PDB file of C-alpha atoms in Angstrom:
ATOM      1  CA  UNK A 247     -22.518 -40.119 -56.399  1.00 47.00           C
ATOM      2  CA  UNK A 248     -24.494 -37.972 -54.269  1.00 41.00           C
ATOM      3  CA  UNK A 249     -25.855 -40.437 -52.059  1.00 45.00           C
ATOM      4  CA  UNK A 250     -22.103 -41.663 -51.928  1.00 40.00           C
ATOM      5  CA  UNK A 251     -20.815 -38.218 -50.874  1.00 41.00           C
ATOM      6  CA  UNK A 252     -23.742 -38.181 -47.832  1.00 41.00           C
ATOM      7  CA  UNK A 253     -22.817 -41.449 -46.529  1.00 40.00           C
ATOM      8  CA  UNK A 254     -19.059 -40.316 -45.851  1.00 42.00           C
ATOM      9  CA  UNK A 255     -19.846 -37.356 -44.503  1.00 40.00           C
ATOM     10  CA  UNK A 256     -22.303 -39.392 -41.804  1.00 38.00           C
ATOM     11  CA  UNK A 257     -19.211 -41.927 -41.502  1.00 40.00           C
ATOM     12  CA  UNK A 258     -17.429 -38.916 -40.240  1.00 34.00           C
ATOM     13  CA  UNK A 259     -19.896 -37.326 -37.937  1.00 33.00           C
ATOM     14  CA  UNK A 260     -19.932 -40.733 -35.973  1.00 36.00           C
ATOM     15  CA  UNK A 261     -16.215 -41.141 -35.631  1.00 32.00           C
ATOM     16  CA  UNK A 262     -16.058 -37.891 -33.956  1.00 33.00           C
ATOM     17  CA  UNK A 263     -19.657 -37.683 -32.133  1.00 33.00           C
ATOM     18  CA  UNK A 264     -20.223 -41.236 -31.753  1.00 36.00           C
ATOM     19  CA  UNK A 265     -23.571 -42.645 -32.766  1.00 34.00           C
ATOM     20  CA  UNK A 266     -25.402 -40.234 -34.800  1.00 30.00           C
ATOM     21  CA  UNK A 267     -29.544 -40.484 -35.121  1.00 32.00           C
ATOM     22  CA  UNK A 268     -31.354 -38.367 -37.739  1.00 32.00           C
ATOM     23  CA  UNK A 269     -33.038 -36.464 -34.976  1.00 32.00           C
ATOM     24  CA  UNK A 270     -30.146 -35.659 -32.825  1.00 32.00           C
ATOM     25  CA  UNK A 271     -28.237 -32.672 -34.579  1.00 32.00           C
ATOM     26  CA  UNK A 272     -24.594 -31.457 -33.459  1.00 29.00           C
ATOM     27  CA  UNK A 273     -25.234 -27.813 -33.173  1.00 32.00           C
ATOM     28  CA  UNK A 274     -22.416 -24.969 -32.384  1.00 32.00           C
ATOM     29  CA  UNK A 275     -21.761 -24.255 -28.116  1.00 32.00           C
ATOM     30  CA  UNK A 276     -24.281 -21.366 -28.416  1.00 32.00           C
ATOM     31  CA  UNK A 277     -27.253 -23.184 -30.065  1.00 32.00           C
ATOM     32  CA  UNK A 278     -26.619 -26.832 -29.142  1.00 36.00           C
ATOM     33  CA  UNK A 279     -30.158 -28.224 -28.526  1.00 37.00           C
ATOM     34  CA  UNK A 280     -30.787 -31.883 -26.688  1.00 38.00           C
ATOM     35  CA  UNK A 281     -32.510 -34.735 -27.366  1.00 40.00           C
ATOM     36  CA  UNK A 282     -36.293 -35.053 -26.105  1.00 38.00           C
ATOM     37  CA  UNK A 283     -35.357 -37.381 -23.969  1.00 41.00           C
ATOM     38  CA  UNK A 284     -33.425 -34.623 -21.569  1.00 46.00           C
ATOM     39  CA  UNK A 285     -36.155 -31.766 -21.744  1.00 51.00           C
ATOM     40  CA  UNK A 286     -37.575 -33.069 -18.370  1.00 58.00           C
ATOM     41  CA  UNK A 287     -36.349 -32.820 -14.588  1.00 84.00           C
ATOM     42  CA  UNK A 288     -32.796 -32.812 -14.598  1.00 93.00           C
ATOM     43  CA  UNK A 289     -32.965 -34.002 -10.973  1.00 90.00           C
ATOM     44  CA  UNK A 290     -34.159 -37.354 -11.826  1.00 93.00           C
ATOM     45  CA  UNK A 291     -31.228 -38.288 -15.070  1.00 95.00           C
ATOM     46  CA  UNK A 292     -28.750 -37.456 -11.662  1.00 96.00           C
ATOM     47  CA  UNK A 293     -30.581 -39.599  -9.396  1.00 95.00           C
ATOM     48  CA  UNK A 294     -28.675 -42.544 -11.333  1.00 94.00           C
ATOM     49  CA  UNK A 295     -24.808 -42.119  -9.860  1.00 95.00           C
ATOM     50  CA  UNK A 296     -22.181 -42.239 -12.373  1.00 96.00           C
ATOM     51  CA  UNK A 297     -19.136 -43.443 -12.463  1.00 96.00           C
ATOM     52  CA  UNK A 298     -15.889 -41.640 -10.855  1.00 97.00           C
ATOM     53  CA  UNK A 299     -13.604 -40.277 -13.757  1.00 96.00           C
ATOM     54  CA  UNK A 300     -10.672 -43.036 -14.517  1.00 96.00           C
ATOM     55  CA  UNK A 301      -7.120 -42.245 -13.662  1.00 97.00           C
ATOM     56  CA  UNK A 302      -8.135 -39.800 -10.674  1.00 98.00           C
ATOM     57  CA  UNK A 303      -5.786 -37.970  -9.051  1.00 97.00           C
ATOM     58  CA  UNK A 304      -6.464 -36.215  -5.560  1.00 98.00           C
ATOM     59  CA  UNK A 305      -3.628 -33.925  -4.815  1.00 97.00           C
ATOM     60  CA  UNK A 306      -3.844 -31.644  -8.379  1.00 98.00           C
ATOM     61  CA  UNK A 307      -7.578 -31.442  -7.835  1.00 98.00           C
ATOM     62  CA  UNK A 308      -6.915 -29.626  -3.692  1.00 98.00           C
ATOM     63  CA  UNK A 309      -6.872 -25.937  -3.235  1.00 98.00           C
ATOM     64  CA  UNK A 310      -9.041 -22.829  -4.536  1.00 97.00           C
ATOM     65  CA  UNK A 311     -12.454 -23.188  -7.120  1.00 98.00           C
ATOM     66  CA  UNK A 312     -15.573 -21.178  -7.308  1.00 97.00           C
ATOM     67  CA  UNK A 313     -18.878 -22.458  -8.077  1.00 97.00           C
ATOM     68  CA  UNK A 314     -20.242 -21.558 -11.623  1.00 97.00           C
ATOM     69  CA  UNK A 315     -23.049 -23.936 -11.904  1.00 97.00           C
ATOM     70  CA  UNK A 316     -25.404 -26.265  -9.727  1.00 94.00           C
ATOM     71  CA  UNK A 317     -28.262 -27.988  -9.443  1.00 93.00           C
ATOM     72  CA  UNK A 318     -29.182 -28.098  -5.171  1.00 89.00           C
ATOM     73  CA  UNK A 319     -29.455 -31.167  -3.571  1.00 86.00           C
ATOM     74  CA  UNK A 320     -33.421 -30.822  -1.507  1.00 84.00           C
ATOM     75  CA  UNK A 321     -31.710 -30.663   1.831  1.00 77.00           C
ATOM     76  CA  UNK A 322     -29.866 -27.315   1.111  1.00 74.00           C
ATOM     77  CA  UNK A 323     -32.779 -25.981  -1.673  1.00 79.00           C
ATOM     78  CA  UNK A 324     -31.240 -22.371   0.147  1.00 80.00           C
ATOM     79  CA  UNK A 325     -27.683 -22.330  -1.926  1.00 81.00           C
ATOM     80  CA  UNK A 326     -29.704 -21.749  -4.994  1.00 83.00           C
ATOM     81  CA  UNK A 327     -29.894 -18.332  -3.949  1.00 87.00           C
ATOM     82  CA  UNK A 328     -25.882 -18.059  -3.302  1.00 92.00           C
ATOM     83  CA  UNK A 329     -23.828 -15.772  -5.178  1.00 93.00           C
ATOM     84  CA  UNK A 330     -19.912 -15.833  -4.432  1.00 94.00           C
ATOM     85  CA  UNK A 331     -19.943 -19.429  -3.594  1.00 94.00           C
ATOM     86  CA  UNK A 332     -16.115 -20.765  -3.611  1.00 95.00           C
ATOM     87  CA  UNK A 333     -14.190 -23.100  -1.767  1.00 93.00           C
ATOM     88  CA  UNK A 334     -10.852 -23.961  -0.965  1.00 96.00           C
ATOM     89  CA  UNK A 335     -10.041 -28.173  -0.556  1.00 96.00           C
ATOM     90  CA  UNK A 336      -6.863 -29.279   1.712  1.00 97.00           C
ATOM     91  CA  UNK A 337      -5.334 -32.478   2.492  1.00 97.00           C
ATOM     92  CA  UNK A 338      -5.225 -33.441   6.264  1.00 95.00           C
ATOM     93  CA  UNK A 339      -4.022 -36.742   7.483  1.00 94.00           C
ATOM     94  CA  UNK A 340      -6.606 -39.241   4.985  1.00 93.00           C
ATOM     95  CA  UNK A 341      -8.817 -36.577   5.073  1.00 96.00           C
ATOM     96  CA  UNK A 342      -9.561 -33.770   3.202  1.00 97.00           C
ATOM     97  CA  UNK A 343     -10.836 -30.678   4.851  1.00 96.00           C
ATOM     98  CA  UNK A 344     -13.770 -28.417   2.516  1.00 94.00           C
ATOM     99  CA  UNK A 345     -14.392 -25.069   3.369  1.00 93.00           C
ATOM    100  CA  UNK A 346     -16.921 -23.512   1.610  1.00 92.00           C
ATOM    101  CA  UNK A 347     -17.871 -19.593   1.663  1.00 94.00           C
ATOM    102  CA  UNK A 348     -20.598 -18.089   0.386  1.00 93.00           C
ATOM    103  CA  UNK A 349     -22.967 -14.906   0.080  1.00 93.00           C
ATOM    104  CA  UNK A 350     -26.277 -15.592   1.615  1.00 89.00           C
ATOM    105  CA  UNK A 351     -28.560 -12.253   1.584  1.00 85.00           C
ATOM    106  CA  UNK A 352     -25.830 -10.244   1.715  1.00 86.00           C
ATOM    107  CA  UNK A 353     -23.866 -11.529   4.474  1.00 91.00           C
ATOM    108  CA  UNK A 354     -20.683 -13.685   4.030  1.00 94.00           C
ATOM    109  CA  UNK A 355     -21.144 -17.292   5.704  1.00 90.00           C
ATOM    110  CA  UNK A 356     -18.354 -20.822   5.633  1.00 90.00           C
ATOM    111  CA  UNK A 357     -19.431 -24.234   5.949  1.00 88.00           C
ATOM    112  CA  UNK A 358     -16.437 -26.474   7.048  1.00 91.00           C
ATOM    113  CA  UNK A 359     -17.080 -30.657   5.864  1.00 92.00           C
ATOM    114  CA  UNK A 360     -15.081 -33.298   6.092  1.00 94.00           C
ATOM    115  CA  UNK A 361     -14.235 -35.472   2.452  1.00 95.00           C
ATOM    116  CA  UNK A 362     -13.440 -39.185   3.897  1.00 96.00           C
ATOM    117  CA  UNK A 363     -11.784 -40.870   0.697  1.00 96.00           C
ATOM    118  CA  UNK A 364     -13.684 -44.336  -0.067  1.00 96.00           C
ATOM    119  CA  UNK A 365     -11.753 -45.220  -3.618  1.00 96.00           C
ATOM    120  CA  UNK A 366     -10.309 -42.881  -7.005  1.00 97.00           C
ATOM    121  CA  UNK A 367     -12.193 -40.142  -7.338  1.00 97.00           C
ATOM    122  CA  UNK A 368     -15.131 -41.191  -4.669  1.00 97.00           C
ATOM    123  CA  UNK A 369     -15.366 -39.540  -1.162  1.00 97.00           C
ATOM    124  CA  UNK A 370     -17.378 -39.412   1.589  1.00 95.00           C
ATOM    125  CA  UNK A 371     -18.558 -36.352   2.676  1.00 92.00           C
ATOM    126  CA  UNK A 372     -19.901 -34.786   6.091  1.00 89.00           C
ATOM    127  CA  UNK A 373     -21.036 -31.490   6.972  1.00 81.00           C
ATOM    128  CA  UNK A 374     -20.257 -30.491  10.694  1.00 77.00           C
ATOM    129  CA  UNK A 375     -23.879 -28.583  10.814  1.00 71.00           C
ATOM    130  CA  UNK A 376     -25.235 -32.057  10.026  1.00 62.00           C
ATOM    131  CA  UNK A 377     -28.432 -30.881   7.587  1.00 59.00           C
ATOM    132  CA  UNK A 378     -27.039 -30.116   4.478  1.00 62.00           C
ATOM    133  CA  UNK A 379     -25.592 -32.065   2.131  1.00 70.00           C
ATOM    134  CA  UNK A 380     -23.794 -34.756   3.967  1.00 82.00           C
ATOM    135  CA  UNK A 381     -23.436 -38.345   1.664  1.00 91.00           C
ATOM    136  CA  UNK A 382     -21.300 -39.477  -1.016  1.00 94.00           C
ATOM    137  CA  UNK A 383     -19.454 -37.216  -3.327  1.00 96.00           C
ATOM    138  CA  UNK A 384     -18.157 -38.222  -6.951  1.00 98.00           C
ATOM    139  CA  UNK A 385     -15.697 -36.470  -9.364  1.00 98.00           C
ATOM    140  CA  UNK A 386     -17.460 -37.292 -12.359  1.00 98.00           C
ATOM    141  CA  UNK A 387     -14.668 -35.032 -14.697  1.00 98.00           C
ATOM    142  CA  UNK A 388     -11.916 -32.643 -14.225  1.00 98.00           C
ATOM    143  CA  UNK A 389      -8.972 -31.360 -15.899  1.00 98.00           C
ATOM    144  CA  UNK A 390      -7.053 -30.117 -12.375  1.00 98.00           C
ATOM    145  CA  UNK A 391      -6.584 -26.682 -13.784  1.00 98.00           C
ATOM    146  CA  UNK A 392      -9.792 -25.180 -14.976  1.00 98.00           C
ATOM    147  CA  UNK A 393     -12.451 -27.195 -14.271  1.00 98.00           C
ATOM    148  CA  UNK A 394     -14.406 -29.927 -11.922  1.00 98.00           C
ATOM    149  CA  UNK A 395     -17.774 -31.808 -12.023  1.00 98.00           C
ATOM    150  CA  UNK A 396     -18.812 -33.028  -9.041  1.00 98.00           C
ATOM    151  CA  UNK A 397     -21.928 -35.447  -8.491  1.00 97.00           C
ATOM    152  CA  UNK A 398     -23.468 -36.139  -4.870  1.00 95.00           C
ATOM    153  CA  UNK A 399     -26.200 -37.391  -3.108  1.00 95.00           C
ATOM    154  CA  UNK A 400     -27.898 -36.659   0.200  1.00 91.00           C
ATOM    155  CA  UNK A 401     -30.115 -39.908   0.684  1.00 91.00           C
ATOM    156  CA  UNK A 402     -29.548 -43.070  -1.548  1.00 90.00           C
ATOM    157  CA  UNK A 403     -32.555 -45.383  -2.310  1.00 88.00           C
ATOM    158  CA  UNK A 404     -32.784 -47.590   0.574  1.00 85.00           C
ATOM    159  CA  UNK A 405     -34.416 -50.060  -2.709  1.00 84.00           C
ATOM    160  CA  UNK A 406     -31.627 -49.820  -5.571  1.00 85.00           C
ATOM    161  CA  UNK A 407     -28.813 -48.244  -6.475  1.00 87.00           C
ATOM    162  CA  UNK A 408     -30.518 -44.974  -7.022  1.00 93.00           C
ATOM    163  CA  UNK A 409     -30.585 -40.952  -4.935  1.00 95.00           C
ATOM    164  CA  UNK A 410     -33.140 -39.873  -4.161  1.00 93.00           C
ATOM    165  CA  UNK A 411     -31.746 -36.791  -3.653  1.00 92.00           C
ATOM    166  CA  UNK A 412     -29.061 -35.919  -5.569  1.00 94.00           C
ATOM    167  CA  UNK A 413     -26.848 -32.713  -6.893  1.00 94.00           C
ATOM    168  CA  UNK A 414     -24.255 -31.870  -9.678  1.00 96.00           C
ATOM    169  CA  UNK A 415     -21.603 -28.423  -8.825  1.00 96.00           C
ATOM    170  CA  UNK A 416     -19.811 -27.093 -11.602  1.00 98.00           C
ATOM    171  CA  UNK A 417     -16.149 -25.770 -10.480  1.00 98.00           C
ATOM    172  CA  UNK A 418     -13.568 -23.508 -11.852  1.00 98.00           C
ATOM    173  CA  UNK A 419     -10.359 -22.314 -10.789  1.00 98.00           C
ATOM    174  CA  UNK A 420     -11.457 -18.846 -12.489  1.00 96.00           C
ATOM    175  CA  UNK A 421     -14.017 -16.220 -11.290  1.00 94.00           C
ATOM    176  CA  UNK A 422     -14.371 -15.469 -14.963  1.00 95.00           C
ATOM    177  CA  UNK A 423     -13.507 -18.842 -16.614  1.00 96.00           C
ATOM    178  CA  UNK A 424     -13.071 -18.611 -20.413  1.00 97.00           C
ATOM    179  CA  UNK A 425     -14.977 -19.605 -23.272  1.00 97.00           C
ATOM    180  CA  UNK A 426     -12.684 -22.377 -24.267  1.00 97.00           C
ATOM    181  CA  UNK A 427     -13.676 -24.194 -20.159  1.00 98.00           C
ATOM    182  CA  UNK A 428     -16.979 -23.041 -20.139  1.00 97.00           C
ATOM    183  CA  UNK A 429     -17.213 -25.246 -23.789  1.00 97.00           C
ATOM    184  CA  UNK A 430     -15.310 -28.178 -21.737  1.00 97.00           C
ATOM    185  CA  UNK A 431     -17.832 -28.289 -19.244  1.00 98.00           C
ATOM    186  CA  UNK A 432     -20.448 -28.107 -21.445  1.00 97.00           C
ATOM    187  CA  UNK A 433     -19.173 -31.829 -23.707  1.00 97.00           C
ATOM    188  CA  UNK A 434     -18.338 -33.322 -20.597  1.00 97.00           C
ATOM    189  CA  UNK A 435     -22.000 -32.720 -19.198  1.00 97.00           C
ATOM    190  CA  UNK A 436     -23.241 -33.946 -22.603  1.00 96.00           C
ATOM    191  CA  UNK A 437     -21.044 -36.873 -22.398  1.00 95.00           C
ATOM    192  CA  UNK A 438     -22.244 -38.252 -19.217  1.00 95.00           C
ATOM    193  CA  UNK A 439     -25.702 -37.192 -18.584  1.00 96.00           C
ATOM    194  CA  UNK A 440     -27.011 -35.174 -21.951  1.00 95.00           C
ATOM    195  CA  UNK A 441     -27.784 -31.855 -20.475  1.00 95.00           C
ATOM    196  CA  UNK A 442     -26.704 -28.280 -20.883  1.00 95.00           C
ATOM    197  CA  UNK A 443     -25.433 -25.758 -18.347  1.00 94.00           C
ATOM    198  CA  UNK A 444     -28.006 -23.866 -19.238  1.00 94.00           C
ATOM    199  CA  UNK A 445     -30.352 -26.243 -17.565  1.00 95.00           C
ATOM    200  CA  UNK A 446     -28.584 -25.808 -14.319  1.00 95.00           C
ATOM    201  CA  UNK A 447     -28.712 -22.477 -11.918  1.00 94.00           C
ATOM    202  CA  UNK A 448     -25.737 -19.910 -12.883  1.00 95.00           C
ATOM    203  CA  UNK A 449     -23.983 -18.962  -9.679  1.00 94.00           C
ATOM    204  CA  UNK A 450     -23.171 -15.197  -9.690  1.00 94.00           C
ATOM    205  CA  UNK A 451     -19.852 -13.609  -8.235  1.00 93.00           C
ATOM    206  CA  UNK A 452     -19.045 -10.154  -7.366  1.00 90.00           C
ATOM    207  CA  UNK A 453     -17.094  -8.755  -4.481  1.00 86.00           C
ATOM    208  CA  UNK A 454     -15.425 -12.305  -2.842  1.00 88.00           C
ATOM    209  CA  UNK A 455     -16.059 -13.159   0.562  1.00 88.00           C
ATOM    210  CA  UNK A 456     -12.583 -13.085   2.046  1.00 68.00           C
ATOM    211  CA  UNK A 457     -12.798 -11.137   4.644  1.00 45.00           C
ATOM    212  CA  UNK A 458     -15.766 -10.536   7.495  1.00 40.00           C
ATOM    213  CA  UNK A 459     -16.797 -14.217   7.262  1.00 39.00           C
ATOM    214  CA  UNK A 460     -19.690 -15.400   9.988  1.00 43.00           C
ATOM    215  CA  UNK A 461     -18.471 -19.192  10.354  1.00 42.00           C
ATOM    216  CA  UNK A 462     -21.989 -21.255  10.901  1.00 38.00           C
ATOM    217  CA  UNK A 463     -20.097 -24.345  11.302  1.00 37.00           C
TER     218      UNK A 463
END
C-alpha cells in the first residue's frame, strides 16, 4: 500500500515538473538547488542559441524596462559594473530604435542601437559605437507586462551553430518588480537553460538616470 501511495505521488510530480530523476529535487523559490550538470560556466549552456518564444508579439513588448539581471557578453565585460541600467524600445519604420541609459562610475551615459527584425521574436541588432554588443538578439520569454528574457550573441561560431560570445538580460517593467515576477523569471530560466538568477549579476537601481545624460553614441 505504501509503495502504492509513493508511486502516485511521483505520477504527480511529473505531470506538473515533467520528468522527475531521484537526484533532481523541486525545492521552494528561495532554496531551489540545480542539477550538477549547471554548477559550471553559465557562459558556455548560452553559447547554444535557443529558440525565439512562439506566438511573439512586437508591439506589447516596445516601450520602458529596467535591467534586473545579466550575464555580459566579453565585448562589453564593463556593464557588469552598471547600476540604473534601463531602456526604453520604439517602433520606427521596420525598425526598432533601443536606447539604453545607464550609470557608469557615477555618471549617467545612453547607448542608441538599432533592432533590424529578421523573423517572430528574432532581431538584429547594431550598436552605433560599433564595439559593444552588436549581433543577433532573441526573446527567449516574456509576458509584455512584467517581464522579458532576452538572449544575444556578439560573434557566432564561424564552425557550427554555436556563440562564442554570448549574453542573457533579464527585464522588468518595475524598478522593484515583485516576488510573484521575480518567481516567473526564475521557471522560465529553469525551463530553458537550468540556471538560477542567482547565478547571474544583480543589476542595482537607485536614483534613475533621466536627466543630465552624456550621450556616447
Amino acid at each position: 500500500m505504501m509503495e502504492l501511495k509513493a508511486l502516485m505521488a511521483l505520477a504527480v510530480l511529473s505531470f506538473a515538473y515533467g520528468e522527475i530523476r531521484p537526484e533532481k529535487k523541486i525545492l521552494p523559490f528561495a532554496s531551489r538547488t540545480y542539477s550538477s550538470r549547471f554548477s559550471g560556466d553559465v557562459k558556455e549552456i548560452l553559447k547554444i542559441p535557443p529558440a525565439p518564444m512562439p506566438g511573439f508579439n512586437l508591439l506589447p513588448w516596445l516601450g520602458p524596462w529596467f535591467y534586473q539581471y545579466h550575464k555580459a557578453p566579453c565585448s562589453w565585460a564593463m556593464s557588469e559594473e552598471f547600476t540604473d541600467f534601463t531602456h526604453i524600445m520604439e517602433l520606427e519604420g521596420t525598425n526598432v530604435i533601443l536606447q539604453d541609459t545607464m550609470r557608469s562610475r557615477g555618471l549617467c551615459n545612453s547607448v542608441t542601437s538599432i533592432l533590424s527584425v529578421t523573423g517572430p521574436g528574432e532581431f538584429l541588432g547594431k550598436d552605433l559605437v560599433g564595439i559593444n554588443w552588436s549581433g543577433p538578439l532573441i526573446v527567449v520569454a516574456t509576458d509584455y507586462k512584467s517581464f522579458s528574457v532576452d538572449w544575444g550573441c556578439t560573434k557566432m561560431s564561424v564552425f557550427d551553430n554555436r556563440c562564442e560570445d554570448p549574453y542573457v538580460y533579464i527585464n522588468t517593467r518595475q524598478r522593484k518588480p515583485s516576488a510573484r515576477v521575480l518567481r516567473r523569471i526564475e521557471m522560465a530560466l529553469r525551463d530553458v537553460w537550468g540556471i538560477s538568477v542567482r547565478q547571474l549579476t544583480k543589476i542595482l537601481h537607485g536614483r534613475p538616470c533621466s536627466s543630465g545624460r552624456k550621450k556616447i553614441g
